[in-house]
Coordinates of N, CA, C and O in Angstrom, one line a residue:
M231 N -18.5 19.8 -7.6 CA -17.6 18.8 -8.3 C -16.3 18.7 -7.6 O -15.6 19.8 -7.3
R232 N -15.8 17.5 -7.4 CA -14.5 17.3 -6.7 C -13.3 17.6 -7.7 O -13.4 17.3 -8.8
E233 N -12.3 18.0 -7.1 CA -11.0 18.2 -7.8 C -10.6 16.8 -8.3 O -10.9 15.8 -7.7
K234 N -9.8 16.8 -9.3 CA -9.2 15.5 -9.8 C -7.7 15.6 -9.9 O -7.1 16.7 -10.2
K235 N -7.1 14.5 -9.6 CA -5.6 14.4 -9.7 C -5.3 13.1 -10.4 O -5.9 12.1 -10.2
T236 N -4.2 13.1 -11.2 CA -3.8 11.8 -11.9 C -3.1 10.9 -10.9 O -2.5 11.4 -9.9
M237 N -3.1 9.6 -11.2 CA -2.4 8.7 -10.4 C -0.9 9.0 -10.3 O -0.2 8.9 -9.3
N238 N -0.4 9.5 -11.5 CA 1.0 9.8 -11.6 C 1.5 10.9 -10.6 O 2.6 10.9 -10.2
E239 N 0.6 11.8 -10.3 CA 0.9 12.9 -9.4 C 1.1 12.4 -8.0 O 1.7 13.1 -7.2
T240 N 0.6 11.2 -7.7 CA 0.8 10.6 -6.4 C 2.0 9.6 -6.3 O 2.3 9.2 -5.2
K241 N 2.6 9.4 -7.4 CA 3.7 8.4 -7.4 C 4.8 8.8 -6.5 O 5.3 9.9 -6.5
T242 N 5.3 7.8 -5.6 CA 6.3 8.1 -4.7 C 7.3 6.9 -4.7 O 6.8 5.7 -4.7
I243 N 8.5 7.2 -4.8 CA 9.6 6.1 -4.9 C 10.6 6.2 -3.7 O 11.0 7.4 -3.4
K244 N 10.9 5.1 -3.1 CA 11.9 5.1 -2.0 C 12.8 3.9 -2.3 O 12.4 2.8 -2.6
T245 N 14.1 4.1 -2.2 CA 15.1 3.1 -2.4 C 16.0 3.0 -1.2 O 16.4 4.1 -0.7
A246 N 16.3 1.8 -0.8 CA 17.2 1.7 0.4 C 18.2 0.5 0.1 O 17.8 -0.4 -0.6
H247 N 19.3 0.6 0.7 CA 20.3 -0.5 0.7 C 20.0 -1.5 1.8 O 19.8 -1.0 3.0
V248 N 19.9 -2.8 1.6 CA 19.6 -3.7 2.6 C 20.9 -4.1 3.3 O 21.7 -4.8 2.7
L249 N 21.0 -3.8 4.6 CA 22.2 -4.0 5.3 C 22.0 -5.1 6.4 O 20.8 -5.4 6.7
P250 N 23.0 -5.7 7.0 CA 22.8 -6.7 7.9 C 21.8 -6.5 9.1 O 21.0 -7.4 9.4
P251 N 21.8 -5.3 9.6 CA 20.8 -5.1 10.7 C 19.3 -5.1 10.2 O 18.4 -5.2 11.0
D252 N 19.1 -5.1 8.9 CA 17.8 -5.1 8.3 C 17.3 -6.6 8.0 O 16.2 -6.8 7.5
T253 N 18.2 -7.5 8.3 CA 17.9 -8.9 7.9 C 17.8 -9.9 9.1 O 18.2 -9.6 10.2
N254 N 17.2 -11.0 8.8 CA 17.0 -12.1 9.7 C 18.2 -13.1 9.6 O 19.2 -12.8 8.9
H255 N 18.1 -14.2 10.3 CA 19.2 -15.2 10.4 C 19.4 -15.9 9.0 O 20.3 -16.6 8.8
H256 N 18.5 -15.7 8.1 CA 18.6 -16.3 6.7 C 19.3 -15.3 5.8 O 19.5 -15.7 4.6
G257 N 19.6 -14.1 6.3 CA 20.2 -13.1 5.4 C 19.2 -12.4 4.5 O 19.6 -11.9 3.5
T258 N 18.0 -12.5 4.8 CA 16.9 -11.8 4.0 C 16.2 -10.8 4.9 O 16.2 -10.8 6.1
M259 N 15.7 -9.8 4.2 CA 15.1 -8.6 4.9 C 13.9 -9.1 5.8 O 13.1 -9.9 5.4
F260 N 13.9 -8.5 7.0 CA 12.8 -8.7 7.9 C 11.5 -8.2 7.3 O 11.5 -7.1 6.7
G261 N 10.5 -9.1 7.4 CA 9.2 -8.7 6.8 C 8.7 -7.4 7.5 O 8.1 -6.6 6.8
G262 N 8.8 -7.3 8.8 CA 8.4 -6.1 9.5 C 9.0 -4.9 9.1 O 8.4 -3.8 9.0
K263 N 10.3 -4.9 8.8 CA 11.1 -3.8 8.3 C 10.5 -3.3 7.0 O 10.3 -2.2 6.7
L264 N 10.3 -4.3 6.1 CA 9.7 -4.0 4.8 C 8.3 -3.4 4.9 O 7.9 -2.5 4.2
M265 N 7.5 -4.0 5.8 CA 6.2 -3.5 6.1 C 6.2 -2.0 6.6 O 5.3 -1.2 6.2
A266 N 7.2 -1.7 7.4 CA 7.3 -0.3 7.8 C 7.6 0.6 6.6 O 7.1 1.7 6.5
Y267 N 8.5 0.2 5.7 CA 8.8 0.9 4.5 C 7.6 1.1 3.7 O 7.3 2.2 3.1
I268 N 6.8 0.0 3.5 CA 5.6 0.1 2.7 C 4.6 1.1 3.3 O 4.1 1.9 2.5
D269 N 4.4 1.1 4.6 CA 3.5 2.1 5.2 C 4.0 3.5 5.0 O 3.2 4.4 4.8
D270 N 5.3 3.7 5.1 CA 5.8 5.0 5.0 C 5.6 5.6 3.6 O 5.1 6.7 3.4
V271 N 6.0 4.8 2.6 CA 5.9 5.3 1.2 C 4.4 5.4 0.8 O 4.1 6.4 0.1
A272 N 3.6 4.5 1.3 CA 2.1 4.7 1.0 C 1.5 5.9 1.6 O 0.7 6.6 1.0
S273 N 2.0 6.3 2.8 CA 1.5 7.5 3.5 C 1.9 8.7 2.8 O 1.1 9.7 2.7
I274 N 3.1 8.7 2.2 CA 3.5 9.9 1.4 C 2.7 10.0 0.1 O 2.2 11.1 -0.2
A275 N 2.4 8.9 -0.6 CA 1.6 9.0 -1.8 C 0.2 9.5 -1.4 O -0.4 10.3 -2.1
A276 N -0.4 9.0 -0.3 CA -1.7 9.4 0.1 C -1.7 10.9 0.5 O -2.7 11.6 0.1
A277 N -0.7 11.4 1.2 CA -0.7 12.8 1.5 C -0.5 13.7 0.3 O -1.1 14.8 0.2
K278 N 0.3 13.2 -0.7 CA 0.5 13.9 -1.9 C -0.9 14.1 -2.6 O -1.2 15.1 -3.2
H279 N -1.7 13.1 -2.6 CA -3.0 13.1 -3.2 C -4.0 14.0 -2.4 O -4.6 14.9 -3.0
A280 N -4.1 13.8 -1.1 CA -5.1 14.5 -0.3 C -4.6 15.9 0.0 O -5.5 16.8 0.2
R281 N -3.3 16.1 0.2 CA -2.8 17.4 0.7 C -3.4 17.8 2.0 O -3.7 18.9 2.3
K282 N -3.6 16.7 2.8 CA -4.2 16.8 4.1 C -3.5 15.7 5.0 O -2.9 14.8 4.4
P283 N -3.6 15.8 6.3 CA -3.1 14.6 7.1 C -3.8 13.4 6.7 O -5.0 13.4 6.4
V284 N -3.1 12.2 6.8 CA -3.7 11.0 6.4 C -3.3 9.9 7.5 O -2.3 10.1 8.2
V285 N -4.2 8.9 7.6 CA -4.0 7.8 8.6 C -4.2 6.5 7.8 O -5.0 6.4 6.9
T286 N -3.4 5.5 8.3 CA -3.6 4.2 7.7 C -4.9 3.6 8.3 O -5.0 3.5 9.5
A287 N -5.8 3.3 7.4 CA -7.1 2.6 7.8 C -6.9 1.1 7.8 O -7.5 0.4 8.7
S288 N -6.2 0.6 6.8 CA -5.9 -0.9 6.8 C -4.7 -1.2 5.9 O -4.5 -0.5 4.9
T289 N -4.0 -2.2 6.3 CA -3.1 -2.8 5.3 C -3.9 -4.0 4.8 O -4.1 -5.0 5.5
D290 N -4.3 -3.8 3.6 CA -5.2 -4.8 3.0 C -4.5 -6.1 2.6 O -5.1 -7.2 2.7
S291 N -3.3 -6.0 2.1 CA -2.5 -7.2 1.8 C -1.1 -6.8 1.6 O -0.7 -5.7 1.3
V292 N -0.3 -7.8 2.0 CA 1.2 -7.7 1.7 C 1.5 -9.1 1.3 O 1.4 -10.1 2.1
D293 N 1.9 -9.3 0.0 CA 2.3 -10.6 -0.5 C 3.8 -10.5 -0.7 O 4.3 -9.8 -1.6
F294 N 4.5 -11.3 0.0 CA 6.0 -11.5 -0.1 C 6.2 -12.5 -1.2 O 5.8 -13.7 -1.0
L295 N 6.8 -12.1 -2.3 CA 6.9 -13.0 -3.5 C 8.3 -13.5 -3.7 O 8.5 -14.7 -4.1
Q296 N 9.3 -12.8 -3.3 CA 10.7 -13.2 -3.5 C 11.5 -12.6 -2.3 O 11.2 -11.5 -1.9
P297 N 12.5 -13.4 -1.8 CA 13.3 -12.8 -0.7 C 14.1 -11.7 -1.2 O 14.6 -11.6 -2.3
I298 N 14.4 -10.7 -0.3 CA 15.3 -9.6 -0.5 C 16.5 -9.8 0.3 O 16.4 -10.0 1.6
K299 N 17.7 -10.0 -0.3 CA 18.9 -10.4 0.4 C 19.7 -9.2 0.9 O 19.6 -8.1 0.3
V300 N 20.5 -9.5 1.9 CA 21.5 -8.5 2.4 C 22.4 -8.1 1.2 O 22.7 -8.9 0.4
G301 N 22.6 -6.8 1.0 CA 23.4 -6.3 -0.1 C 22.6 -5.8 -1.2 O 23.0 -5.1 -2.1
D302 N 21.3 -6.3 -1.3 CA 20.4 -5.8 -2.4 C 20.0 -4.4 -2.2 O 20.0 -3.9 -1.0
A303 N 19.5 -3.7 -3.2 CA 18.8 -2.5 -3.1 C 17.3 -2.9 -3.2 O 16.9 -3.8 -3.9
V304 N 16.5 -2.2 -2.3 CA 15.0 -2.5 -2.3 C 14.4 -1.1 -2.7 O 14.7 -0.1 -2.2
T305 N 13.5 -1.2 -3.7 CA 12.8 0.0 -4.2 C 11.3 -0.2 -4.1 O 10.8 -1.2 -4.5
L306 N 10.7 0.8 -3.5 CA 9.2 0.7 -3.3 C 8.6 1.9 -4.1 O 9.0 3.0 -4.1
E307 N 7.6 1.5 -5.0 CA 6.9 2.5 -5.8 C 5.4 2.4 -5.3 O 4.8 1.4 -5.4
A308 N 4.9 3.6 -4.9 CA 3.6 3.7 -4.4 C 2.8 4.7 -5.2 O 3.4 5.7 -5.7
M309 N 1.5 4.4 -5.4 CA 0.6 5.4 -6.0 C -0.8 5.1 -5.6 O -1.2 4.0 -5.3
V310 N -1.6 6.2 -5.5 CA -3.0 6.1 -5.2 C -3.7 5.5 -6.5 O -3.5 6.0 -7.6
T311 N -4.4 4.4 -6.3 CA -5.0 3.7 -7.4 C -6.5 3.8 -7.5 O -7.1 3.6 -8.5
Y312 N -7.2 4.2 -6.3 CA -8.6 4.4 -6.3 C -9.0 5.3 -5.1 O -8.3 5.3 -4.1
T313 N -10.0 6.1 -5.3 CA -10.5 7.0 -4.2 C -12.0 6.8 -4.0 O -12.8 6.6 -5.0
G314 N -12.3 7.0 -2.7 CA -13.7 7.2 -2.3 C -13.9 8.7 -2.0 O -13.1 9.5 -2.5
K315 N -14.8 9.0 -1.1 CA -14.9 10.4 -0.7 C -13.8 10.9 0.1 O -13.3 12.0 0.0
S316 N -13.4 10.0 1.1 CA -12.3 10.4 2.0 C -11.2 9.4 2.1 O -10.1 9.6 2.7
S317 N -11.5 8.2 1.5 CA -10.5 7.1 1.6 C -9.8 6.9 0.3 O -10.4 7.3 -0.8
M318 N -8.7 6.3 0.3 CA -7.9 6.0 -0.9 C -7.2 4.7 -0.8 O -6.7 4.4 0.3
E319 N -7.2 4.0 -1.9 CA -6.4 2.7 -2.0 C -5.0 3.1 -2.6 O -4.9 3.8 -3.5
I320 N -4.0 2.5 -1.9 CA -2.6 2.8 -2.4 C -2.0 1.4 -2.8 O -2.1 0.5 -2.0
C321 N -1.4 1.3 -3.9 CA -0.7 0.1 -4.3 C 0.8 0.4 -4.2 O 1.3 1.5 -4.5
V322 N 1.5 -0.6 -3.6 CA 3.0 -0.5 -3.4 C 3.6 -1.7 -4.1 O 3.3 -2.8 -3.7
K323 N 4.4 -1.4 -5.0 CA 5.2 -2.5 -5.7 C 6.6 -2.4 -5.2 O 7.3 -1.4 -5.2
V324 N 7.1 -3.6 -4.7 CA 8.5 -3.6 -4.1 C 9.3 -4.5 -5.0 O 9.0 -5.6 -5.4
T325 N 10.4 -3.9 -5.5 CA 11.4 -4.6 -6.3 C 12.7 -4.7 -5.6 O 13.1 -3.8 -4.8
S326 N 13.5 -5.8 -5.8 CA 14.8 -5.9 -5.3 C 15.8 -5.9 -6.4 O 15.4 -6.4 -7.5
E327 N 17.0 -5.5 -6.2 CA 18.0 -5.5 -7.2 C 19.3 -6.0 -6.6 O 19.8 -5.4 -5.6
E328 N 19.8 -7.0 -7.2 CA 21.2 -7.5 -6.8 C 22.2 -6.5 -7.5 O 22.3 -6.4 -8.7
L329 N 22.8 -5.6 -6.6 CA 23.6 -4.5 -7.1 C 24.8 -4.9 -7.9 O 25.2 -4.2 -8.8
L330 N 25.3 -6.1 -7.6 CA 26.5 -6.6 -8.4 C 26.2 -7.1 -9.7 O 27.1 -7.1 -10.6
T331 N 25.0 -7.6 -9.9 CA 24.6 -8.2 -11.2 C 23.6 -7.4 -12.0 O 23.4 -7.6 -13.2
G332 N 22.8 -6.6 -11.3 CA 21.7 -5.8 -11.9 C 20.4 -6.6 -12.0 O 19.4 -6.1 -12.5
K333 N 20.4 -7.8 -11.6 CA 19.2 -8.7 -11.6 C 18.1 -8.1 -10.7 O 18.4 -7.8 -9.5
T334 N 16.9 -8.0 -11.2 CA 15.8 -7.4 -10.4 C 14.7 -8.4 -10.3 O 14.5 -9.3 -11.2
N335 N 13.9 -8.3 -9.2 CA 12.7 -9.2 -9.0 C 11.6 -8.3 -8.4 O 11.9 -7.4 -7.6
V336 N 10.4 -8.6 -8.7 CA 9.3 -8.1 -8.0 C 9.2 -8.9 -6.7 O 9.0 -10.1 -6.7
A337 N 9.5 -8.3 -5.6 CA 9.7 -9.0 -4.3 C 8.4 -9.0 -3.5 O 8.2 -9.9 -2.7
A338 N 7.6 -8.0 -3.6 CA 6.3 -7.9 -2.9 C 5.4 -7.0 -3.5 O 5.8 -6.1 -4.3
I339 N 4.1 -7.2 -3.3 CA 3.0 -6.3 -3.7 C 2.1 -6.1 -2.5 O 1.8 -7.0 -1.7
S340 N 1.7 -4.8 -2.3 CA 0.9 -4.5 -1.1 C -0.2 -3.5 -1.5 O 0.1 -2.6 -2.4
F341 N -1.3 -3.6 -0.9 CA -2.4 -2.6 -1.0 C -2.8 -2.2 0.4 O -2.9 -3.0 1.3
L342 N -3.0 -0.9 0.5 CA -3.3 -0.3 1.8 C -4.5 0.7 1.6 O -4.6 1.2 0.4
T343 N -5.2 1.0 2.6 CA -6.2 2.0 2.6 C -5.9 3.1 3.5 O -5.5 2.8 4.7
F344 N -5.9 4.3 3.1 CA -5.7 5.5 3.9 C -6.9 6.4 3.9 O -7.7 6.4 2.9
V345 N -7.1 7.2 5.0 CA -8.2 8.1 5.1 C -7.6 9.5 5.4 O -6.7 9.6 6.2
A346 N -8.0 10.5 4.7 CA -7.6 11.9 4.9 C -8.4 12.4 6.1 O -9.6 12.1 6.3
I347 N -7.8 13.2 7.0 CA -8.4 13.7 8.2 C -8.3 15.2 8.3 O -7.2 15.8 8.0
E348 N -9.4 15.8 8.7 CA -9.4 17.3 9.0 C -10.2 17.5 10.2 O -11.4 17.1 10.2
G349 N -9.7 18.1 11.2 CA -10.4 18.4 12.4 C -10.9 17.1 13.1 O -12.0 17.1 13.7
G350 N -10.1 16.1 13.0 CA -10.4 14.8 13.6 C -11.5 14.0 12.9 O -11.9 12.9 13.4
K351 N -11.9 14.4 11.7 CA -13.0 13.7 11.0 C -12.5 13.4 9.6 O -11.6 14.2 9.1
P352 N -13.0 12.4 8.9 CA -12.7 12.1 7.5 C -12.9 13.4 6.6 O -13.9 14.1 6.8
A353 N -12.0 13.7 5.7 CA -12.1 14.8 4.9 C -12.2 14.4 3.4 O -11.7 13.4 3.0
I354 N -12.9 15.2 2.7 CA -13.1 15.0 1.2 C -11.8 15.2 0.5 O -11.0 16.1 0.8
I355 N -11.5 14.2 -0.4 CA -10.3 14.2 -1.2 C -10.6 14.3 -2.7 O -11.7 14.0 -3.1
P356 N -9.6 14.7 -3.5 CA -9.8 14.7 -4.9 C -10.0 13.3 -5.4 O -9.6 12.3 -4.8
E357 N -10.7 13.2 -6.6 CA -10.9 11.9 -7.3 C -9.6 11.6 -8.0 O -8.9 12.5 -8.6
V358 N -9.2 10.3 -8.0 CA -7.9 10.0 -8.8 C -8.3 9.6 -10.2 O -9.4 8.9 -10.4
V359 N -7.5 9.9 -11.2 CA -7.7 9.7 -12.6 C -6.6 8.8 -13.1 O -5.4 9.3 -13.1
P360 N -6.9 7.6 -13.6 CA -5.8 6.8 -14.3 C -5.6 7.3 -15.7 O -6.5 7.8 -16.4
E361 N -4.3 7.1 -16.2 CA -4.0 7.5 -17.5 C -3.4 6.3 -18.4 O -3.9 6.0 -19.4
S362 N -2.4 5.6 -17.8 CA -1.8 4.6 -18.6 C -2.6 3.3 -18.5 O -3.5 3.2 -17.7
E363 N -2.3 2.3 -19.4 CA -3.0 1.0 -19.3 C -2.9 0.4 -17.9 O -3.8 -0.2 -17.4
E364 N -1.7 0.4 -17.4 CA -1.5 -0.2 -16.0 C -2.3 0.5 -15.0 O -3.0 -0.1 -14.2
E365 N -2.4 1.8 -15.0 CA -3.2 2.6 -14.1 C -4.7 2.3 -14.3 O -5.4 2.2 -13.3
I366 N -5.1 2.2 -15.5 CA -6.5 2.0 -15.8 C -6.9 0.6 -15.2 O -7.9 0.4 -14.6
W367 N -6.0 -0.4 -15.4 CA -6.3 -1.8 -14.9 C -6.4 -1.7 -13.4 O -7.3 -2.3 -12.8
L368 N -5.4 -1.1 -12.7 CA -5.4 -1.0 -11.3 C -6.7 -0.3 -10.8 O -7.3 -0.8 -9.8
N369 N -7.1 0.7 -11.4 CA -8.3 1.5 -11.0 C -9.5 0.7 -11.2 O -10.4 0.6 -10.4
E370 N -9.6 0.0 -12.4 CA -10.8 -0.8 -12.7 C -11.0 -2.0 -11.8 O -12.1 -2.5 -11.5
T371 N -9.9 -2.6 -11.3 CA -9.9 -3.8 -10.5 C -10.0 -3.5 -9.0 O -10.2 -4.3 -8.2
A372 N -10.0 -2.2 -8.7 CA -10.1 -1.7 -7.3 C -11.4 -2.1 -6.6 O -11.5 -2.4 -5.4
Q373 N -12.5 -2.0 -7.4 CA -13.8 -2.4 -6.8 C -13.9 -3.8 -6.2 O -14.4 -4.0 -5.1
N374 N -13.2 -4.7 -6.9 CA -13.2 -6.1 -6.4 C -12.4 -6.2 -5.2 O -12.7 -6.9 -4.2
R375 N -11.2 -5.5 -5.1 CA -10.4 -5.5 -3.9 C -11.2 -4.8 -2.7 O -11.1 -5.3 -1.6
A376 N -12.0 -3.8 -3.0 CA -12.8 -3.1 -2.0 C -13.8 -4.1 -1.4 O -14.1 -4.1 -0.2
K377 N -14.4 -4.9 -2.3 CA -15.4 -5.8 -1.8 C -14.8 -6.8 -0.9 O -15.3 -7.1 0.2
H378 N -13.6 -7.3 -1.2 CA -12.8 -8.2 -0.3 C -12.5 -7.5 1.0 O -12.5 -8.1 2.1
R379 N -12.1 -6.3 0.9 CA -11.7 -5.5 2.1 C -12.9 -5.4 3.1 O -12.7 -5.6 4.3
K380 N -14.0 -5.1 2.5 CA -15.2 -4.9 3.3 C -15.6 -6.2 4.0 O -16.0 -6.3 5.2
A381 N -15.5 -7.3 3.3 CA -15.8 -8.7 3.8 C -14.9 -9.0 5.0 O -15.2 -9.5 6.0
R382 N -13.6 -8.7 4.7 CA -12.5 -9.0 5.7 C -12.7 -8.1 7.0 O -12.6 -8.6 8.1
K383 N -13.1 -6.9 6.8 CA -13.4 -6.0 7.9 C -14.6 -6.5 8.7 O -14.5 -6.5 10.0
M384 N -15.6 -6.9 8.1 CA -16.8 -7.5 8.8 C -16.4 -8.7 9.6 O -16.8 -8.8 10.7
H385 N -15.6 -9.5 9.0 CA -15.1 -10.7 9.7 C -14.2 -10.3 10.9 O -14.4 -10.9 12.0
S386 N -13.4 -9.3 10.8 CA -12.6 -8.8 11.9 C -13.4 -8.3 13.0 O -13.2 -8.5 14.2
Q387 N -14.5 -7.6 12.6 CA -15.4 -7.1 13.6 C -16.1 -8.2 14.4 O -16.3 -8.1 15.6
E388 N -16.5 -9.3 13.7 CA -17.1 -10.5 14.3 C -16.1 -11.1 15.3 O -16.4 -11.5 16.4
L389 N -14.8 -11.2 14.9 CA -13.8 -11.7 15.7 C -13.6 -10.9 17.0 O -13.4 -11.4 18.1
A390 N -13.6 -9.6 16.8 CA -13.4 -8.7 17.9 C -14.6 -8.9 18.9 O -14.4 -8.9 20.1
E391 N -15.8 -9.0 18.4 CA -17.0 -9.3 19.3 C -16.8 -10.6 20.0 O -17.1 -10.7 21.2
F392 N -16.3 -11.6 19.3 CA -16.1 -12.9 19.9 C -15.1 -12.8 21.0 O -15.3 -13.4 22.1
F393 N -14.0 -12.1 20.8 CA -13.0 -12.0 21.8 C -13.5 -11.2 23.0 O -13.1 -11.4 24.1
R394 N -14.3 -10.2 22.7 CA -14.9 -9.4 23.8 C -15.7 -10.2 24.7 O -15.6 -10.1 26.0
K395 N -16.5 -11.1 24.2 CA -17.3 -12.0 25.0 C -16.5 -13.1 25.7 O -16.9 -13.5 26.7
A396 N -15.5 -13.6 25.0 CA -14.7 -14.7 25.5 C -13.8 -14.3 26.7 O -13.4 -15.1 27.5
Y397 N -13.4 -13.0 26.8 CA -12.5 -12.6 27.9 C -13.2 -11.6 28.8 O -13.4 -10.6 28.8

């Protein structure tokens, strides 16, 4: 029987001040910079859960919902929402806060898949257990996201084969 860990045990929070070098010519945060933050905080949540080295298997989705402006604080909250034998889905919620007014927005939502590695091979990880209503919903809806992930991966493999033949 596998060990179990709560989703809350994997929760990881990162906050940063958005400065001019972090932004584009519109004065909003570079998408790539935010994506790097997302991968970083997700990898920490995954490692907390697995207590083994982890690798990003896929960035399943990144939905940019609201711009994050220069001068804002950006906060990323990550947690493992679903586990397989060696893989785990991580949800990252990104919020922005106008520091002078206190106004906050959900700026982005992202789902990623990580795999625990031991000796160069996928390693068995604990099962994740949801507790709160939000956690239960995220865990129960993970199967549908996994189905879309598998279909997208199959399509990517077909594209890779097409490009291999085309060039």
